Tab-separated table of C-alpha atoms in Angstrom:
chain	number	residue	atom	x	y	z
A	1230	UNK	CA	-15.513	-56.813	11.569
A	1231	UNK	CA	-16.037	-53.162	10.681
A	1232	UNK	CA	-13.564	-50.705	12.148
A	1233	UNK	CA	-13.540	-46.917	12.062
A	1234	UNK	CA	-11.032	-44.075	11.967
A	1235	UNK	CA	-11.201	-40.302	11.709
A	1236	UNK	CA	-10.347	-38.581	8.426
A	1237	UNK	CA	-8.353	-35.367	8.539
A	1238	UNK	CA	-11.538	-33.317	8.690
A	1239	UNK	CA	-13.008	-35.557	11.386
A	1240	UNK	CA	-15.318	-37.552	9.112
A	1241	UNK	CA	-15.872	-41.056	10.584
A	1242	UNK	CA	-14.833	-43.588	7.954
A	1243	UNK	CA	-15.206	-47.365	7.934
A	1244	UNK	CA	-12.872	-50.122	6.820
A	1245	UNK	CA	-12.443	-53.876	7.006
A	1246	UNK	CA	-9.090	-55.381	7.972
A	1247	UNK	CA	-8.249	-59.084	7.730
A	1248	UNK	CA	-5.383	-58.445	10.126
A	1249	UNK	CA	-2.975	-60.869	8.476
A	1250	UNK	CA	0.782	-60.723	8.970
A	1251	UNK	CA	1.670	-60.688	5.266
A	1252	UNK	CA	2.185	-57.720	2.950
A	1253	UNK	CA	-0.679	-55.237	3.057
A	1254	UNK	CA	-3.156	-54.646	0.245
A	1255	UNK	CA	-5.571	-51.714	0.235
A	1256	UNK	CA	-8.750	-52.218	-1.824
A	1257	UNK	CA	-10.625	-49.165	-3.102
A	1258	UNK	CA	-14.107	-49.560	-4.575
A	1259	UNK	CA	-15.944	-47.831	-7.407
A	1260	UNK	CA	-17.877	-44.571	-7.383
A	1261	UNK	CA	-20.971	-45.749	-5.518
A	1262	UNK	CA	-19.619	-49.053	-4.262
A	1263	UNK	CA	-18.168	-50.327	-0.997
A	1264	UNK	CA	-16.011	-52.951	0.683
A	1265	UNK	CA	-18.389	-55.788	-0.218
A	1266	UNK	CA	-17.106	-55.732	-3.812
A	1267	UNK	CA	-13.853	-57.261	-2.576
A	1268	UNK	CA	-15.259	-60.021	-0.353
A	1269	UNK	CA	-14.340	-62.842	-2.727
A	1270	UNK	CA	-10.905	-61.401	-3.445
A	1271	UNK	CA	-10.246	-60.887	0.264
A	1272	UNK	CA	-11.020	-64.552	0.918
A	1273	UNK	CA	-8.538	-65.527	-1.782
A	1274	UNK	CA	-5.729	-63.193	-0.671
A	1275	UNK	CA	-6.077	-63.191	3.117
A	1276	UNK	CA	-4.185	-66.441	3.803
A	1277	UNK	CA	-0.984	-64.725	2.600
A	1278	UNK	CA	-1.760	-61.024	2.984
A	1279	UNK	CA	-3.294	-58.364	5.146
A	1280	UNK	CA	-6.297	-57.171	3.140
A	1281	UNK	CA	-7.813	-53.773	3.977
A	1282	UNK	CA	-11.067	-52.661	2.349
A	1283	UNK	CA	-12.041	-49.005	2.688
A	1284	UNK	CA	-15.519	-47.535	2.439
A	1285	UNK	CA	-14.919	-44.102	0.915
A	1286	UNK	CA	-16.790	-41.301	2.625
A	1287	UNK	CA	-20.502	-41.488	1.948
A	1288	UNK	CA	-20.354	-45.155	0.965
A	1289	UNK	CA	-20.998	-48.319	2.917
A	1290	UNK	CA	-20.628	-47.747	6.662
A	1291	UNK	CA	-18.711	-44.474	6.328
A	1292	UNK	CA	-20.176	-41.141	7.409
A	1293	UNK	CA	-21.843	-39.053	4.721
A	1294	UNK	CA	-20.486	-35.696	3.647
A	1295	UNK	CA	-21.770	-32.443	5.073
A	1296	UNK	CA	-20.913	-30.666	1.808
A	1297	UNK	CA	-21.171	-33.091	-1.137
A	1298	UNK	CA	-19.382	-30.845	-3.623
A	1299	UNK	CA	-16.471	-30.172	-1.278
A	1300	UNK	CA	-16.019	-33.754	-0.068
A	1301	UNK	CA	-16.939	-36.175	-2.848
A	1302	UNK	CA	-13.934	-35.655	-5.089
A	1303	UNK	CA	-10.725	-37.477	-5.945
A	1304	UNK	CA	-8.259	-35.354	-3.900
A	1305	UNK	CA	-10.350	-35.654	-0.724
A	1306	UNK	CA	-11.030	-39.367	-1.121
A	1307	UNK	CA	-7.395	-40.143	-1.963
A	1308	UNK	CA	-6.420	-38.147	1.128
A	1309	UNK	CA	-8.800	-40.293	3.176
A	1310	UNK	CA	-7.054	-43.446	1.941
A	1311	UNK	CA	-3.655	-42.005	2.868
A	1312	UNK	CA	-5.059	-41.072	6.284
A	1313	UNK	CA	-6.108	-44.703	6.744
A	1314	UNK	CA	-2.566	-45.866	5.950
A	1315	UNK	CA	-1.278	-43.376	8.532
A	1316	UNK	CA	-3.847	-44.583	11.066
A	1317	UNK	CA	-2.712	-48.185	10.562
A	1318	UNK	CA	0.978	-47.270	10.545
A	1319	UNK	CA	1.522	-48.793	7.106
A	1320	UNK	CA	4.546	-47.495	5.253
A	1321	UNK	CA	4.054	-49.537	2.086
A	1322	UNK	CA	1.046	-51.231	0.465
A	1323	UNK	CA	-0.209	-52.571	-2.826
A	1324	UNK	CA	-3.342	-50.868	-4.159
A	1325	UNK	CA	-6.269	-52.549	-5.893
A	1326	UNK	CA	-8.750	-50.061	-7.298
A	1327	UNK	CA	-11.971	-50.646	-9.211
A	1328	UNK	CA	-13.121	-47.787	-11.465
A	1329	UNK	CA	-13.163	-44.688	-9.189
A	1330	UNK	CA	-10.965	-46.661	-6.800
A	1331	UNK	CA	-8.408	-47.032	-9.581
A	1332	UNK	CA	-8.383	-43.271	-10.082
A	1333	UNK	CA	-7.832	-42.860	-6.343
A	1334	UNK	CA	-4.966	-45.369	-6.591
A	1335	UNK	CA	-3.312	-43.270	-9.292
A	1336	UNK	CA	-3.707	-40.151	-7.147
A	1337	UNK	CA	-2.202	-41.882	-4.108
A	1338	UNK	CA	0.746	-43.127	-6.169
A	1339	UNK	CA	1.294	-39.610	-7.467
A	1340	UNK	CA	1.223	-38.096	-3.989
A	1341	UNK	CA	3.250	-40.745	-2.113
A	1342	UNK	CA	4.884	-43.166	-4.562
A	1343	UNK	CA	7.281	-44.455	-1.926
A	1344	UNK	CA	4.328	-46.021	-0.083
A	1345	UNK	CA	3.063	-48.006	-3.088
A	1346	UNK	CA	4.550	-51.378	-4.040
A	1347	UNK	CA	2.253	-51.900	-7.016
A	1348	UNK	CA	-1.156	-50.981	-8.425
A	1349	UNK	CA	-3.975	-53.108	-9.838
A	1350	UNK	CA	-6.437	-51.092	-11.931
A	1351	UNK	CA	-9.772	-52.839	-12.410
A	1352	UNK	CA	-11.416	-51.610	-15.618
A	1353	UNK	CA	-10.140	-48.056	-15.499
A	1354	UNK	CA	-7.274	-46.330	-17.242
A	1355	UNK	CA	-5.895	-43.139	-18.687
A	1356	UNK	CA	-9.029	-42.375	-20.735
A	1357	UNK	CA	-12.556	-42.847	-19.401
A	1358	UNK	CA	-15.281	-43.185	-22.006
A	1359	UNK	CA	-18.096	-40.650	-21.743
A	1360	UNK	CA	-20.752	-43.102	-22.863
A	1361	UNK	CA	-20.016	-45.348	-19.920
A	1362	UNK	CA	-20.043	-42.414	-17.532
A	1363	UNK	CA	-23.470	-41.328	-18.784
A	1364	UNK	CA	-24.745	-44.884	-18.327
A	1365	UNK	CA	-23.577	-44.808	-14.703
A	1366	UNK	CA	-25.127	-41.369	-14.167
A	1367	UNK	CA	-28.508	-42.628	-15.399
A	1368	UNK	CA	-28.986	-44.644	-12.187
A	1369	UNK	CA	-26.607	-42.882	-9.769
A	1370	UNK	CA	-28.409	-41.673	-6.653
A	1371	UNK	CA	-31.729	-43.199	-7.669
A	1372	UNK	CA	-33.146	-45.782	-5.229
A	1373	UNK	CA	-33.888	-49.206	-6.711
A	1374	UNK	CA	-37.527	-49.771	-7.634
A	1375	UNK	CA	-37.378	-53.453	-6.736
A	1376	UNK	CA	-39.063	-54.516	-3.509
A	1377	UNK	CA	-36.933	-57.642	-3.061
A	1378	UNK	CA	-33.379	-58.702	-3.783
A	1379	UNK	CA	-34.605	-61.293	-6.259
A	1380	UNK	CA	-36.385	-58.556	-8.220
A	1381	UNK	CA	-33.328	-56.295	-7.950
A	1382	UNK	CA	-31.145	-59.092	-9.336
A	1383	UNK	CA	-33.543	-59.515	-12.264
A	1384	UNK	CA	-33.393	-55.761	-12.953
A	1385	UNK	CA	-29.590	-55.799	-12.848
A	1386	UNK	CA	-29.513	-58.717	-15.268
A	1387	UNK	CA	-31.881	-56.957	-17.666
A	1388	UNK	CA	-29.847	-53.741	-17.630
A	1389	UNK	CA	-26.401	-55.327	-17.842
A	1390	UNK	CA	-26.773	-58.622	-19.701
A	1391	UNK	CA	-25.095	-57.227	-22.832
A	1392	UNK	CA	-21.890	-56.548	-20.888
A	1393	UNK	CA	-22.131	-59.668	-18.719
A	1394	UNK	CA	-23.604	-62.420	-20.917
A	1395	UNK	CA	-23.922	-65.928	-19.509
A	1396	UNK	CA	-23.755	-64.760	-15.889
A	1397	UNK	CA	-25.826	-67.172	-13.760
A	1398	UNK	CA	-28.860	-65.861	-11.893
A	1399	UNK	CA	-27.227	-66.802	-8.604
A	1400	UNK	CA	-24.334	-64.455	-9.373
A	1401	UNK	CA	-26.729	-61.613	-10.220
A	1402	UNK	CA	-28.339	-62.157	-6.814
A	1403	UNK	CA	-24.956	-62.046	-5.089
A	1404	UNK	CA	-24.195	-58.871	-7.031
A	1405	UNK	CA	-27.444	-57.290	-5.814
A	1406	UNK	CA	-26.474	-58.053	-2.215
A	1407	UNK	CA	-23.064	-56.447	-2.767
A	1408	UNK	CA	-24.583	-53.406	-4.421
A	1409	UNK	CA	-27.472	-52.659	-2.053
A	1410	UNK	CA	-28.064	-52.506	1.671
A	1411	UNK	CA	-30.740	-54.779	3.119
A	1412	UNK	CA	-33.465	-52.951	5.066
A	1413	UNK	CA	-36.012	-55.521	6.237
A	1414	UNK	CA	-35.519	-57.542	3.090
A	1415	UNK	CA	-35.769	-54.587	0.719
A	1416	UNK	CA	-32.748	-53.355	-1.277
A	1417	UNK	CA	-31.764	-49.737	-0.623
A	1418	UNK	CA	-28.886	-47.515	-1.699
A	1419	UNK	CA	-25.634	-48.294	0.108
A	1420	UNK	CA	-24.296	-44.769	-0.413
A	1421	UNK	CA	-25.224	-41.128	-0.008
A	1422	UNK	CA	-27.583	-40.145	-2.871
A	1423	UNK	CA	-26.023	-36.674	-2.804
A	1424	UNK	CA	-23.056	-38.275	-4.544
A	1425	UNK	CA	-24.993	-37.733	-7.776
A	1426	UNK	CA	-25.116	-33.993	-7.201
A	1427	UNK	CA	-21.370	-33.887	-6.577
A	1428	UNK	CA	-20.317	-35.681	-9.772
A	1429	UNK	CA	-23.129	-35.170	-12.291
A	1430	UNK	CA	-21.827	-31.875	-13.657
A	1431	UNK	CA	-18.356	-33.255	-14.317
A	1432	UNK	CA	-19.790	-36.342	-16.029
A	1433	UNK	CA	-22.273	-34.437	-18.187
A	1434	UNK	CA	-19.642	-31.894	-19.261
A	1435	UNK	CA	-16.952	-34.493	-19.932
A	1436	UNK	CA	-17.654	-34.912	-23.635
A	1437	UNK	CA	-16.947	-38.153	-25.515
A	1438	UNK	CA	-14.273	-39.140	-23.026
A	1439	UNK	CA	-12.271	-37.905	-20.046
A	1440	UNK	CA	-8.489	-38.114	-20.334
A	1441	UNK	CA	-6.522	-38.469	-17.107
A	1442	UNK	CA	-3.081	-39.171	-18.542
A	1443	UNK	CA	-1.294	-37.027	-15.911
A	1444	UNK	CA	-2.620	-39.333	-13.186
A	1445	UNK	CA	-1.553	-42.416	-15.109
A	1446	UNK	CA	1.930	-40.919	-15.594
A	1447	UNK	CA	2.460	-41.284	-11.835
A	1448	UNK	CA	2.452	-45.064	-12.305
A	1449	UNK	CA	5.256	-45.269	-14.869
A	1450	UNK	CA	7.875	-46.199	-12.271
A	1451	UNK	CA	5.641	-48.698	-10.470
A	1452	UNK	CA	4.495	-52.252	-11.256
A	1453	UNK	CA	0.972	-52.043	-12.703
A	1454	UNK	CA	-1.602	-54.652	-13.658
A	1455	UNK	CA	-4.713	-53.614	-15.596
A	1456	UNK	CA	-7.754	-55.877	-15.643
A	1457	UNK	CA	-10.270	-55.036	-18.362
A	1458	UNK	CA	-13.705	-56.399	-19.095
A	1459	UNK	CA	-13.891	-57.343	-22.769
A	1460	UNK	CA	-17.269	-55.559	-23.076
A	1461	UNK	CA	-16.356	-52.506	-20.989
A	1462	UNK	CA	-17.794	-49.127	-21.949
A	1463	UNK	CA	-15.367	-47.326	-19.624
A	1464	UNK	CA	-11.959	-48.714	-20.682
A	1465	UNK	CA	-11.493	-49.494	-24.384
A	1466	UNK	CA	-8.983	-51.842	-25.965
A	1467	UNK	CA	-7.518	-48.830	-27.806
A	1468	UNK	CA	-6.883	-46.992	-24.545
A	1469	UNK	CA	-5.265	-50.086	-23.076
A	1470	UNK	CA	-2.942	-50.297	-26.090
A	1471	UNK	CA	-1.981	-46.647	-25.623
A	1472	UNK	CA	-1.281	-47.276	-21.946
A	1473	UNK	CA	1.063	-50.137	-22.872
A	1474	UNK	CA	3.040	-47.752	-25.067
A	1475	UNK	CA	3.464	-45.335	-22.149
A	1476	UNK	CA	4.264	-47.968	-19.512
A	1477	UNK	CA	6.687	-50.523	-20.904
A	1478	UNK	CA	6.184	-52.980	-18.030
A	1479	UNK	CA	2.394	-52.821	-17.955
A	1480	UNK	CA	0.701	-56.175	-17.375
A	1481	UNK	CA	-2.831	-56.681	-18.659
A	1482	UNK	CA	-5.638	-59.212	-18.518
A	1483	UNK	CA	-8.831	-58.967	-20.573
A	1484	UNK	CA	-11.762	-60.988	-19.244
A	1485	UNK	CA	-14.270	-62.580	-21.603
A	1486	UNK	CA	-17.980	-61.993	-20.927
A	1487	UNK	CA	-17.276	-59.138	-18.546
A	1488	UNK	CA	-18.035	-55.436	-18.808
A	1489	UNK	CA	-17.655	-52.614	-16.322
A	1490	UNK	CA	-16.471	-53.721	-13.926
A	1491	UNK	CA	-15.232	-57.304	-13.450
A	1492	UNK	CA	-16.088	-58.748	-10.042
A	1493	UNK	CA	-12.499	-59.859	-9.299
A	1494	UNK	CA	-13.731	-63.350	-8.477
A	1495	UNK	CA	-13.050	-64.560	-12.016
A	1496	UNK	CA	-10.312	-67.250	-12.024
A	1497	UNK	CA	-8.200	-65.396	-14.616
A	1498	UNK	CA	-8.441	-62.186	-12.593
A	1499	UNK	CA	-7.576	-63.705	-9.225
A	1500	UNK	CA	-4.691	-65.724	-10.664
A	1501	UNK	CA	-3.269	-62.611	-12.330
A	1502	UNK	CA	-3.631	-60.544	-9.155
A	1503	UNK	CA	-1.942	-63.160	-6.983
A	1504	UNK	CA	0.975	-63.540	-9.399
A	1505	UNK	CA	1.300	-59.765	-9.749
A	1506	UNK	CA	1.331	-59.153	-5.988
A	1507	UNK	CA	3.930	-61.890	-5.460
A	1508	UNK	CA	6.143	-60.239	-8.058
A	1509	UNK	CA	5.590	-56.768	-6.603
A	1510	UNK	CA	6.602	-58.039	-3.158
A	1511	UNK	CA	10.019	-58.996	-4.453
A	1512	UNK	CA	10.597	-55.888	-6.593
Protein backbone atom coordinates (compact mmCIF):
# COMPACT_ATOMS: atom_id res chain seq x y z
CA UNK A 1 0.00 0.00 0.00
CA UNK A 2 1.29 3.45 -0.90
CA UNK A 3 1.88 5.83 1.98
CA UNK A 4 2.81 9.50 1.96
CA UNK A 5 4.81 11.95 4.06
CA UNK A 6 5.78 15.60 3.79
CA UNK A 7 9.32 16.56 2.80
CA UNK A 8 10.97 19.47 4.56
CA UNK A 9 9.67 21.88 1.94
CA UNK A 10 6.18 20.38 2.09
CA UNK A 11 6.45 18.28 -1.07
CA UNK A 12 4.16 15.21 -0.78
CA UNK A 13 6.31 12.12 -1.28
CA UNK A 14 5.29 8.48 -1.62
CA UNK A 15 6.79 5.31 -0.22
CA UNK A 16 6.01 1.63 0.23
CA UNK A 17 6.59 -0.05 3.59
CA UNK A 18 6.39 -3.81 4.16
CA UNK A 19 6.01 -3.07 7.86
CA UNK A 20 8.06 -6.04 9.04
CA UNK A 21 9.61 -6.25 12.50
CA UNK A 22 13.14 -7.02 11.31
CA UNK A 23 15.99 -4.63 10.54
CA UNK A 24 14.99 -1.85 8.17
CA UNK A 25 16.20 -1.51 4.59
CA UNK A 26 15.63 1.64 2.53
CA UNK A 27 15.60 1.14 -1.25
CA UNK A 28 16.39 4.10 -3.51
CA UNK A 29 15.74 3.85 -7.25
CA UNK A 30 17.54 5.22 -10.30
CA UNK A 31 17.26 8.63 -11.92
CA UNK A 32 13.87 8.20 -13.58
CA UNK A 33 12.78 5.06 -11.78
CA UNK A 34 10.53 4.26 -8.83
CA UNK A 35 9.65 1.77 -6.12
CA UNK A 36 8.54 -0.89 -8.63
CA UNK A 37 12.20 -1.66 -9.42
CA UNK A 38 12.49 -3.31 -6.01
CA UNK A 39 9.31 -5.41 -6.05
CA UNK A 40 11.12 -8.72 -6.52
CA UNK A 41 13.79 -7.86 -3.96
CA UNK A 42 11.16 -6.74 -1.46
CA UNK A 43 9.41 -10.09 -1.78
CA UNK A 44 12.70 -11.85 -1.09
CA UNK A 45 13.73 -9.70 1.89
CA UNK A 46 10.41 -8.94 3.58
CA UNK A 47 10.08 -12.21 5.55
CA UNK A 48 13.10 -11.14 7.64
CA UNK A 49 13.21 -7.37 7.19
CA UNK A 50 11.23 -4.19 7.03
CA UNK A 51 11.62 -3.04 3.42
CA UNK A 52 10.92 0.61 2.58
CA UNK A 53 10.85 1.77 -1.04
CA UNK A 54 10.89 5.52 -1.68
CA UNK A 55 9.65 7.32 -4.77
CA UNK A 56 11.99 10.30 -5.05
CA UNK A 57 10.24 13.58 -5.74
CA UNK A 58 8.87 13.71 -9.25
CA UNK A 59 8.94 9.94 -9.65
CA UNK A 60 6.28 7.30 -9.19
CA UNK A 61 3.49 8.52 -6.91
CA UNK A 62 5.48 11.42 -5.44
CA UNK A 63 4.58 15.05 -6.11
CA UNK A 64 6.42 16.77 -8.93
CA UNK A 65 8.76 19.68 -8.33
CA UNK A 66 7.65 23.27 -8.67
CA UNK A 67 11.19 24.28 -9.65
CA UNK A 68 12.96 21.39 -11.42
CA UNK A 69 16.44 22.90 -11.19
CA UNK A 70 16.13 23.65 -7.48
CA UNK A 71 14.56 20.34 -6.47
CA UNK A 72 15.85 17.56 -8.72
CA UNK A 73 19.37 17.28 -7.34
CA UNK A 74 21.31 14.96 -5.06
CA UNK A 75 21.35 17.12 -1.88
CA UNK A 76 17.57 17.68 -2.00
CA UNK A 77 16.72 14.07 -2.79
CA UNK A 78 19.11 12.72 -0.14
CA UNK A 79 17.49 15.13 2.31
CA UNK A 80 14.09 13.71 1.36
CA UNK A 81 15.30 10.20 2.19
CA UNK A 82 16.59 11.37 5.57
CA UNK A 83 13.25 13.09 6.17
CA UNK A 84 11.52 9.77 5.51
CA UNK A 85 13.72 8.06 8.10
CA UNK A 86 12.80 10.82 10.56
CA UNK A 87 9.11 10.43 9.70
CA UNK A 88 9.30 6.69 10.39
CA UNK A 89 11.41 7.14 13.53
CA UNK A 90 14.20 4.94 12.18
CA UNK A 91 17.57 5.49 13.79
CA UNK A 92 19.49 2.96 11.70
CA UNK A 93 18.92 1.36 8.29
CA UNK A 94 20.71 -0.42 5.49
CA UNK A 95 20.60 1.37 2.13
CA UNK A 96 20.17 -0.25 -1.28
CA UNK A 97 20.63 2.21 -4.12
CA UNK A 98 20.44 1.66 -7.87
CA UNK A 99 22.36 4.16 -10.02
CA UNK A 100 21.14 7.61 -8.86
CA UNK A 101 19.84 5.88 -5.74
CA UNK A 102 23.37 4.69 -5.02
CA UNK A 103 24.64 8.25 -5.25
CA UNK A 104 21.91 9.29 -2.82
CA UNK A 105 23.02 6.46 -0.52
CA UNK A 106 26.58 7.80 -0.52
CA UNK A 107 25.29 11.29 0.28
CA UNK A 108 23.15 10.00 3.15
CA UNK A 109 26.09 8.04 4.57
CA UNK A 110 28.23 11.16 4.37
CA UNK A 111 25.65 13.30 6.14
CA UNK A 112 24.53 10.83 8.84
CA UNK A 113 26.86 7.81 8.94
CA UNK A 114 25.61 6.77 12.36
CA UNK A 115 22.22 5.94 10.81
CA UNK A 116 23.62 3.59 8.15
CA UNK A 117 24.42 -0.05 8.91
CA UNK A 118 25.60 -0.85 5.39
CA UNK A 119 25.24 0.19 1.75
CA UNK A 120 24.49 -1.81 -1.40
CA UNK A 121 25.42 0.05 -4.58
CA UNK A 122 23.73 -1.35 -7.68
CA UNK A 123 25.82 -0.56 -10.76
CA UNK A 124 27.17 2.78 -9.60
CA UNK A 125 30.47 3.79 -8.07
CA UNK A 126 33.09 6.46 -7.65
CA UNK A 127 33.36 7.19 -11.39
CA UNK A 128 30.34 7.40 -13.69
CA UNK A 129 31.04 6.91 -17.38
CA UNK A 130 29.95 9.76 -19.63
CA UNK A 131 28.97 7.48 -22.48
CA UNK A 132 26.40 5.76 -20.32
CA UNK A 133 25.06 9.07 -19.08
CA UNK A 134 24.60 10.30 -22.65
CA UNK A 135 22.77 7.08 -23.51
CA UNK A 136 20.37 7.70 -20.61
CA UNK A 137 19.91 11.34 -21.64
CA UNK A 138 18.92 10.28 -25.17
CA UNK A 139 15.56 8.98 -23.90
CA UNK A 140 15.16 10.87 -20.60
CA UNK A 141 11.93 12.85 -20.50
CA UNK A 142 10.73 11.57 -23.86
CA UNK A 143 7.41 9.68 -23.79
CA UNK A 144 7.49 6.15 -25.21
CA UNK A 145 6.27 5.86 -28.80
CA UNK A 146 4.78 2.43 -28.21
CA UNK A 147 1.00 2.20 -27.95
CA UNK A 148 1.02 -1.01 -25.91
CA UNK A 149 3.20 -2.61 -23.27
CA UNK A 150 4.05 -5.46 -25.62
CA UNK A 151 5.38 -2.95 -28.15
CA UNK A 152 7.22 -1.06 -25.40
CA UNK A 153 8.86 -4.31 -24.28
CA UNK A 154 9.97 -4.99 -27.86
CA UNK A 155 11.46 -1.47 -28.08
CA UNK A 156 13.31 -1.95 -24.79
CA UNK A 157 14.70 -5.26 -26.00
CA UNK A 158 15.88 -3.71 -29.27
CA UNK A 159 17.60 -0.81 -27.51
CA UNK A 160 19.19 -2.81 -24.69
CA UNK A 161 19.80 -6.33 -25.99
CA UNK A 162 23.57 -5.76 -26.20
CA UNK A 163 23.75 -5.12 -22.45
CA UNK A 164 21.12 -7.72 -21.53
CA UNK A 165 21.58 -10.64 -23.94
CA UNK A 166 19.47 -13.76 -23.49
CA UNK A 167 16.81 -11.95 -21.44
CA UNK A 168 13.44 -13.65 -22.09
CA UNK A 169 10.64 -11.66 -23.69
CA UNK A 170 8.53 -12.15 -20.58
CA UNK A 171 11.17 -10.35 -18.52
CA UNK A 172 11.29 -7.46 -20.99
CA UNK A 173 7.51 -7.15 -20.58
CA UNK A 174 7.84 -7.12 -16.79
CA UNK A 175 10.55 -4.49 -17.15
CA UNK A 176 8.23 -2.33 -19.28
CA UNK A 177 5.57 -2.50 -16.57
CA UNK A 178 8.13 -1.45 -13.95
CA UNK A 179 9.40 1.38 -16.10
CA UNK A 180 6.13 2.90 -17.32
CA UNK A 181 2.77 3.83 -15.87
CA UNK A 182 -0.31 2.20 -17.39
CA UNK A 183 -2.91 4.68 -18.69
CA UNK A 184 -5.75 2.70 -20.25
CA UNK A 185 -3.34 0.08 -21.48
CA UNK A 186 -0.84 2.54 -22.93
CA UNK A 187 2.63 3.00 -21.40
CA UNK A 188 3.40 6.53 -20.21
CA UNK A 189 6.26 8.15 -18.32
CA UNK A 190 6.25 7.35 -14.61
CA UNK A 191 8.15 10.52 -13.73
CA UNK A 192 8.16 14.26 -14.30
CA UNK A 193 9.55 14.96 -17.81
CA UNK A 194 11.07 18.17 -16.43
CA UNK A 195 13.67 15.92 -14.82
CA UNK A 196 15.48 16.07 -18.17
CA UNK A 197 15.78 19.84 -17.96
CA UNK A 198 17.20 19.61 -14.44
CA UNK A 199 19.99 17.14 -15.23
CA UNK A 200 20.76 17.49 -18.94
CA UNK A 201 23.29 20.29 -18.54
CA UNK A 202 25.31 18.41 -15.94
CA UNK A 203 25.30 15.25 -18.06
CA UNK A 204 26.25 16.99 -21.30
CA UNK A 205 29.06 18.95 -19.62
CA UNK A 206 30.41 15.97 -17.69
CA UNK A 207 33.03 14.95 -20.23
CA UNK A 208 34.23 11.35 -20.62
CA UNK A 209 33.30 10.54 -17.04
CA UNK A 210 32.13 12.06 -13.77
CA UNK A 211 34.25 11.35 -10.71
CA UNK A 212 32.50 11.38 -7.34
CA UNK A 213 35.29 10.02 -5.16
CA UNK A 214 34.50 12.39 -2.26
CA UNK A 215 31.04 10.82 -1.96
CA UNK A 216 32.50 7.32 -2.07
CA UNK A 217 35.01 8.27 0.65
CA UNK A 218 32.08 8.56 3.07
CA UNK A 219 31.62 4.79 2.80
CA UNK A 220 35.14 3.77 3.85
CA UNK A 221 34.11 3.04 7.44
CA UNK A 222 30.91 1.21 6.47
CA UNK A 223 30.19 -2.26 5.07
CA UNK A 224 29.64 -1.91 1.32
CA UNK A 225 28.53 -4.33 -1.38
CA UNK A 226 28.78 -3.31 -5.05
CA UNK A 227 26.76 -5.16 -7.67
CA UNK A 228 27.92 -4.55 -11.23
CA UNK A 229 26.47 -5.61 -14.54
CA UNK A 230 29.22 -7.20 -16.63
CA UNK A 231 28.14 -5.12 -19.66
CA UNK A 232 27.56 -1.86 -17.78
CA UNK A 233 28.38 1.43 -19.50
CA UNK A 234 28.09 3.33 -16.21
CA UNK A 235 30.40 1.37 -13.87
CA UNK A 236 33.54 -0.14 -15.42
CA UNK A 237 35.61 -3.03 -14.11
CA UNK A 238 38.56 -0.62 -13.83
CA UNK A 239 36.58 1.71 -11.57
CA UNK A 240 35.50 -1.22 -9.43
CA UNK A 241 39.14 -2.27 -9.03
CA UNK A 242 40.06 1.26 -7.96
CA UNK A 243 37.22 1.26 -5.44
CA UNK A 244 38.55 -1.99 -3.93
CA UNK A 245 41.91 -0.31 -3.40
CA UNK A 246 40.25 2.55 -1.50
CA UNK A 247 37.88 0.38 0.56
CA UNK A 248 39.70 -2.66 1.88
CA UNK A 249 36.51 -4.45 2.96
CA UNK A 250 34.55 -3.83 -0.23
CA UNK A 251 32.45 -6.79 -1.38
CA UNK A 252 31.60 -7.10 -5.06
CA UNK A 253 29.48 -9.21 -7.38
CA UNK A 254 29.61 -8.97 -11.18
CA UNK A 255 26.56 -10.34 -12.98
CA UNK A 256 26.88 -12.04 -16.36
CA UNK A 257 24.56 -10.90 -19.16
CA UNK A 258 23.58 -7.75 -17.30
CA UNK A 259 24.24 -4.10 -18.08
CA UNK A 260 23.00 -0.92 -16.44
CA UNK A 261 21.37 -1.69 -14.18
CA UNK A 262 20.80 -5.24 -12.89
CA UNK A 263 17.21 -5.90 -11.83
CA UNK A 264 18.18 -7.27 -8.39
CA UNK A 265 16.09 -10.37 -9.01
CA UNK A 266 19.10 -12.30 -10.29
CA UNK A 267 19.91 -15.25 -7.97
CA UNK A 268 23.55 -14.19 -7.53
CA UNK A 269 22.47 -10.65 -6.67
CA UNK A 270 19.77 -11.60 -4.17
CA UNK A 271 21.99 -14.18 -2.47
CA UNK A 272 24.80 -11.63 -2.13
CA UNK A 273 22.44 -8.97 -0.76
CA UNK A 274 20.91 -11.32 1.81
CA UNK A 275 24.32 -12.49 3.02
CA UNK A 276 25.62 -8.92 3.12
CA UNK A 277 22.65 -7.61 5.13
CA UNK A 278 22.93 -10.49 7.61
CA UNK A 279 26.59 -9.64 8.13
CA UNK A 280 25.87 -5.91 8.44
CA UNK A 281 23.25 -6.62 11.10
CA UNK A 282 25.85 -8.21 13.33
CA UNK A 283 28.62 -5.65 12.71
